[in-house]
PDB file of C-alpha atoms in Angstrom:
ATOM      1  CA  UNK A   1       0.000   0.000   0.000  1.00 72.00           C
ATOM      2  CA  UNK A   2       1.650   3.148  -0.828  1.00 83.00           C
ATOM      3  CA  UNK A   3       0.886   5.674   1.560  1.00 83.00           C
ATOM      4  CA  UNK A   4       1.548   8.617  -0.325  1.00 85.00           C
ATOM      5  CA  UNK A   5      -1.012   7.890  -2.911  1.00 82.00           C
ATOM      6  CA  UNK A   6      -3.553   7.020   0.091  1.00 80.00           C
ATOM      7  CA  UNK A   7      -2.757  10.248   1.523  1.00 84.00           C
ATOM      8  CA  UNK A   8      -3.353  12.039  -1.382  1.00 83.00           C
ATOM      9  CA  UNK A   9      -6.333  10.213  -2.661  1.00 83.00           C
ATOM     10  CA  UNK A  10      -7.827  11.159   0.590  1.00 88.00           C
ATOM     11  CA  UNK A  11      -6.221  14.492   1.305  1.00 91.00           C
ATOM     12  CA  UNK A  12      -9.513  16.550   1.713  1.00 90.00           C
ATOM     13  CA  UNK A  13     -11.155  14.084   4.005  1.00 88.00           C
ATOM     14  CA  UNK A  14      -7.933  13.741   5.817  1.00 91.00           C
ATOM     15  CA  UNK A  15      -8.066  17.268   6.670  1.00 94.00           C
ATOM     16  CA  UNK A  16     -11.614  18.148   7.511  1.00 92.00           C
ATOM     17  CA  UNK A  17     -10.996  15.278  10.480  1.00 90.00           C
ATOM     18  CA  UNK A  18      -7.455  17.140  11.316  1.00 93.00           C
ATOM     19  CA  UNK A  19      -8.893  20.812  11.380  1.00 94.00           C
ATOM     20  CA  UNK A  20     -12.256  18.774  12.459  1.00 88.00           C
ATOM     21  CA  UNK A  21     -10.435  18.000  15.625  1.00 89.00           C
ATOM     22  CA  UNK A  22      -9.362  21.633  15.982  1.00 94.00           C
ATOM     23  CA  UNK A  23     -13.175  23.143  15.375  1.00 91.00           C
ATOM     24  CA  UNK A  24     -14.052  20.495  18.040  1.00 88.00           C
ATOM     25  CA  UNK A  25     -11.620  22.216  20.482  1.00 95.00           C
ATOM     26  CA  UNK A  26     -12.494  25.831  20.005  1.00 96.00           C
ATOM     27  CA  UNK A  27     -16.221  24.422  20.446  1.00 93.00           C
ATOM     28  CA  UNK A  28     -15.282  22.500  23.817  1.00 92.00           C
ATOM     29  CA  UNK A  29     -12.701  25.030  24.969  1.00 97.00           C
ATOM     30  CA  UNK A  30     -14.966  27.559  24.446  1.00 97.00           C
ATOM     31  CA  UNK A  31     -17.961  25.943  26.175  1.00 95.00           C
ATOM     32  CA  UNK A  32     -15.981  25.032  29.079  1.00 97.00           C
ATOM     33  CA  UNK A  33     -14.551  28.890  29.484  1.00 97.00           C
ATOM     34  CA  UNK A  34     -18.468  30.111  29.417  1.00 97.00           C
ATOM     35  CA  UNK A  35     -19.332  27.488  31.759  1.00 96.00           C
ATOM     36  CA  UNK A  36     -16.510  28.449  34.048  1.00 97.00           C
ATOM     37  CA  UNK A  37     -17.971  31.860  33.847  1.00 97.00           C
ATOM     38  CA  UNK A  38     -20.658  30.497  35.344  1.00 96.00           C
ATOM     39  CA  UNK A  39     -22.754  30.458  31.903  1.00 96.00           C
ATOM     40  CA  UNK A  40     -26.107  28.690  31.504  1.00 96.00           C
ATOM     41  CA  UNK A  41     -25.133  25.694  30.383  1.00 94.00           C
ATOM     42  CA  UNK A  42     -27.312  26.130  26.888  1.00 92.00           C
ATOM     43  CA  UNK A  43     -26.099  29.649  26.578  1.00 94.00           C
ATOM     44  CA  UNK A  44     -22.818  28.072  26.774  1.00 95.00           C
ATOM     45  CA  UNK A  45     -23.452  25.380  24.160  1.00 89.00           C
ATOM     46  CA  UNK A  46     -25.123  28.414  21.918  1.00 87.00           C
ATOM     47  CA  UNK A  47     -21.926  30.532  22.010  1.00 94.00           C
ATOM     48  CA  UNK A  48     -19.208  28.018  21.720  1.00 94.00           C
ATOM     49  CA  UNK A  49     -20.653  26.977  18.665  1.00 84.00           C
ATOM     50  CA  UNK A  50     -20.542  30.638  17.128  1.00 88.00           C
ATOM     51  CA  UNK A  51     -17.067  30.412  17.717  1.00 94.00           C
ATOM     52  CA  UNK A  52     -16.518  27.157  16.319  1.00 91.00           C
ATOM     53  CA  UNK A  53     -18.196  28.806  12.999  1.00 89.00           C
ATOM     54  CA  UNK A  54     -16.063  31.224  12.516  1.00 91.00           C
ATOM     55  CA  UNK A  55     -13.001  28.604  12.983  1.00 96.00           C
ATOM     56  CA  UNK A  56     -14.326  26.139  10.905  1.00 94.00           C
ATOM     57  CA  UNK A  57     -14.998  28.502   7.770  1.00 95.00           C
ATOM     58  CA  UNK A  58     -11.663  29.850   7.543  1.00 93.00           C
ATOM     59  CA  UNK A  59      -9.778  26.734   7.897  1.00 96.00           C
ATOM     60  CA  UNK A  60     -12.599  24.687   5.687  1.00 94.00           C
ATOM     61  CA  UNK A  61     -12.606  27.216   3.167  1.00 93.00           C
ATOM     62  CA  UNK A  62      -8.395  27.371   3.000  1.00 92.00           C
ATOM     63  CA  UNK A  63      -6.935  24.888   4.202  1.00 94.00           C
ATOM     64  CA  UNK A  64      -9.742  21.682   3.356  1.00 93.00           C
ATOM     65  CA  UNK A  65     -11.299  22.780   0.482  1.00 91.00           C
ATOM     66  CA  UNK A  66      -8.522  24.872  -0.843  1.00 88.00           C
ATOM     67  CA  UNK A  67     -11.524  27.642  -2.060  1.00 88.00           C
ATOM     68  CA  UNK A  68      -9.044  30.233  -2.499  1.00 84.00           C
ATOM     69  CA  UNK A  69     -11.153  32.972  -4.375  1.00 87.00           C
ATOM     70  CA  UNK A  70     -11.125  36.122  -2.551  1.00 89.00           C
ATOM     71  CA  UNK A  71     -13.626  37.862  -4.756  1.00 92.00           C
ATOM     72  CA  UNK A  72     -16.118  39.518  -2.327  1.00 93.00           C
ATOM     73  CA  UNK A  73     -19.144  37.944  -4.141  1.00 93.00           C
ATOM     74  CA  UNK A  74     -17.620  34.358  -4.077  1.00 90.00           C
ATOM     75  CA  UNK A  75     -16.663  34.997  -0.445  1.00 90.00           C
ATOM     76  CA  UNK A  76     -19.672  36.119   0.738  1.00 93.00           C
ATOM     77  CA  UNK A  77     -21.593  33.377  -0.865  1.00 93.00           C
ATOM     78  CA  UNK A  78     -19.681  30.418   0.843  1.00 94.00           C
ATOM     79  CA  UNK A  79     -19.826  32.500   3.883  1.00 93.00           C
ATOM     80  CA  UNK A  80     -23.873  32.887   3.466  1.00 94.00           C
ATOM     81  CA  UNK A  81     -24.224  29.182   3.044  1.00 95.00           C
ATOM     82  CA  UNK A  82     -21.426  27.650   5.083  1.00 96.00           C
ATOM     83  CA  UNK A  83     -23.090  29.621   7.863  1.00 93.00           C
ATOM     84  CA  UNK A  84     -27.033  29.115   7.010  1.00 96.00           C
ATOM     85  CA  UNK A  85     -25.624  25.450   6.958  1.00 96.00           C
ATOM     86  CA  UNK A  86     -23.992  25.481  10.253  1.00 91.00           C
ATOM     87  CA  UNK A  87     -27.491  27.504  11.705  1.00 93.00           C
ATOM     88  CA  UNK A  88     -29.157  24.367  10.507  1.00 95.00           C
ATOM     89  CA  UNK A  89     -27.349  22.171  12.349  1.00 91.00           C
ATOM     90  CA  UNK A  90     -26.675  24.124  15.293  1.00 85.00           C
ATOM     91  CA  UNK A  91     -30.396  24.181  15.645  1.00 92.00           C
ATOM     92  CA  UNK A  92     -30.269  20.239  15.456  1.00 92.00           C
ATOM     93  CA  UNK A  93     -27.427  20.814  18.325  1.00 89.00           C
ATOM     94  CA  UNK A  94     -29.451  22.833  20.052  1.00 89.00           C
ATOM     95  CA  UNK A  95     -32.420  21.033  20.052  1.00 95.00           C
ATOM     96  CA  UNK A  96     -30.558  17.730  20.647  1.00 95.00           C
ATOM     97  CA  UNK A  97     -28.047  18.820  23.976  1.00 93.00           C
ATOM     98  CA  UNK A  98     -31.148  19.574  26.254  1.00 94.00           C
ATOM     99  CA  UNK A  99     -32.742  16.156  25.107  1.00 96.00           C
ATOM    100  CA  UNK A 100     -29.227  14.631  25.701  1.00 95.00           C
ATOM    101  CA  UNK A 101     -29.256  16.472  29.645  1.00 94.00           C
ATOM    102  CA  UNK A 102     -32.737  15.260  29.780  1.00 94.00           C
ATOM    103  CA  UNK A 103     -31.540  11.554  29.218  1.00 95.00           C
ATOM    104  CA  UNK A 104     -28.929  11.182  31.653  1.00 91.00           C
ATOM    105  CA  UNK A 105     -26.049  13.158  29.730  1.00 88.00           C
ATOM    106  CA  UNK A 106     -25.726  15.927  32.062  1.00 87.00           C
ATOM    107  CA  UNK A 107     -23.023  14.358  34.210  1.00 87.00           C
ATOM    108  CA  UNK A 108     -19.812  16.014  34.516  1.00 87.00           C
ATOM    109  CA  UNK A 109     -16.268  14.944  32.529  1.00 83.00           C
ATOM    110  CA  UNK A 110     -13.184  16.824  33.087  1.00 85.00           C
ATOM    111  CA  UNK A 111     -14.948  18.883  35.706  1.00 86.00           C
ATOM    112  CA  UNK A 112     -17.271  20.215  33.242  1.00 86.00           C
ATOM    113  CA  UNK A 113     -21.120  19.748  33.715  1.00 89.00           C
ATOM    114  CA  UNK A 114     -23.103  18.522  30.808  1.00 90.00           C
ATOM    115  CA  UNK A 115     -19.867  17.323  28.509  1.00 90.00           C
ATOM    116  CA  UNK A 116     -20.923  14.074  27.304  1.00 91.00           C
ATOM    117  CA  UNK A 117     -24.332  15.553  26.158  1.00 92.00           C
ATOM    118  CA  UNK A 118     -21.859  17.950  23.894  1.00 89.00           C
ATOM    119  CA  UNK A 119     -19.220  15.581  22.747  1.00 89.00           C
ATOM    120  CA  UNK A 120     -22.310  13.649  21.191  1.00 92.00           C
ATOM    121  CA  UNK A 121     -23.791  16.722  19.939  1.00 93.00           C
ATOM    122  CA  UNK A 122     -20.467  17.257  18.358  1.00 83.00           C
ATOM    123  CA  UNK A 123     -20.115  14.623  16.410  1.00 87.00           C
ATOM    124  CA  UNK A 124     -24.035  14.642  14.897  1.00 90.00           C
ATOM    125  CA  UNK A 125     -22.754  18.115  14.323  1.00 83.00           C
ATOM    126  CA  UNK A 126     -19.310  17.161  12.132  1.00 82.00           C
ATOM    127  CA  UNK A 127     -21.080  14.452  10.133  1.00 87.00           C
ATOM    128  CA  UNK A 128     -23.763  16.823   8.853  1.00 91.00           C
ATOM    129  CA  UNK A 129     -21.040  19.531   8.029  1.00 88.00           C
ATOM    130  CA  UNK A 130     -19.020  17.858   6.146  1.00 87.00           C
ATOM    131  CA  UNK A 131     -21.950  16.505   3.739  1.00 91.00           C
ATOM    132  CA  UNK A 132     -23.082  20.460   3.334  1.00 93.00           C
ATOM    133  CA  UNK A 133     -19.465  21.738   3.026  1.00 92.00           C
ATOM    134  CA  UNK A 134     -18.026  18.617   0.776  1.00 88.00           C
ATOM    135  CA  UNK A 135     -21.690  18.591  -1.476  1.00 90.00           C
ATOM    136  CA  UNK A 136     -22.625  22.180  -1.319  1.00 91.00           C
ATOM    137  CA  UNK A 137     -20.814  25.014  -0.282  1.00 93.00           C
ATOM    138  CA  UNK A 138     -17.447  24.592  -1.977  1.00 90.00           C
ATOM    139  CA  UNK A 139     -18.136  22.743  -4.899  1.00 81.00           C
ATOM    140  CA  UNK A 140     -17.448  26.048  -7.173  1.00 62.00           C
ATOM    141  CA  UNK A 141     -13.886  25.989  -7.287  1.00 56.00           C
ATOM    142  CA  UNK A 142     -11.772  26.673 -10.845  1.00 51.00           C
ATOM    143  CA  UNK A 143      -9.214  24.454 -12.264  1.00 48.00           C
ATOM    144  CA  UNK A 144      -6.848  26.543 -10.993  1.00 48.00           C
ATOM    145  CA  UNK A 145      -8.176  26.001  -7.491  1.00 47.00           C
ATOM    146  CA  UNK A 146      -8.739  22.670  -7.220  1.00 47.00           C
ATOM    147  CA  UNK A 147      -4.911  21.786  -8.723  1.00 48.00           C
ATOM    148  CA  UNK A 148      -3.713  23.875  -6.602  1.00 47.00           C
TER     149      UNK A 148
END
């Protein structure tokens, strides 16, 4: 098996897990800095994933899907969707969590009340994203982009 070939084959989904990982942490960090702050715990959830957004766009748009156009119109039109994409499913995350509490999830890991419910809500959240991101929002690229 040649690895290089794997790794390039693969490259994009390779990435979205790596700066997947990273959106993750800003999320969790984030959360866990608001709940410190003594944050509702949903008002928490709510603005850990706005920063997570903003993360995830610029390294999804870069770095993943290698969109490089910087032309305001193009810009603002992965922006619009990437983010009317990521309302979507932070209203699925925000509609799941307080189930998850509900169920039993509200117990506390790493000293942080109500982390499993999140880490699950996480990961409903990262399979839907990559499906709109991969299928929808940067699927406009030129030649010149995607060789790149």
């Amino acid at each position: 098996m040649d690895v290089k070939k794997v790794t390039a084959d693969h490259r994009e989904a390779l990435l979205y897990v790596f700066f997947g990982a990273f959106t993750v942490l800003v999320s969790w960090v984030s959360y866990a800095v608001f709940v410190w702050f003594d944050i509702n715990l949903s008002v928490s959830n709510i603005l850990s994933w706005v920063c997570a957004v903003f993360f995830a766009f610029v390294v999804n748009k870069w770095f993943v899907f290698r969109a490089r156009s910087t032309k305001k119109k193009v810009v603002a039109k992965e922006f619009g969707s990437f983010f009317g994409a990521r309302i979507f499913t932070g209203i699925i995350a925000a509609l799941l969590f307080p189930v998850l509490l509900t169920v039993g999830m509200d117990g506390s890991l790493f000293g942080v009340d109500g982390f499993p419910a999140r880490m699950l809500t996480s990961l409903v959240e990262i399979m839907l994203n990559w499906i709109f991101s991969k299928y929808f929002i940067f699927v406009n690229k030129t030649k010149a982009e995607r060789s790149e």
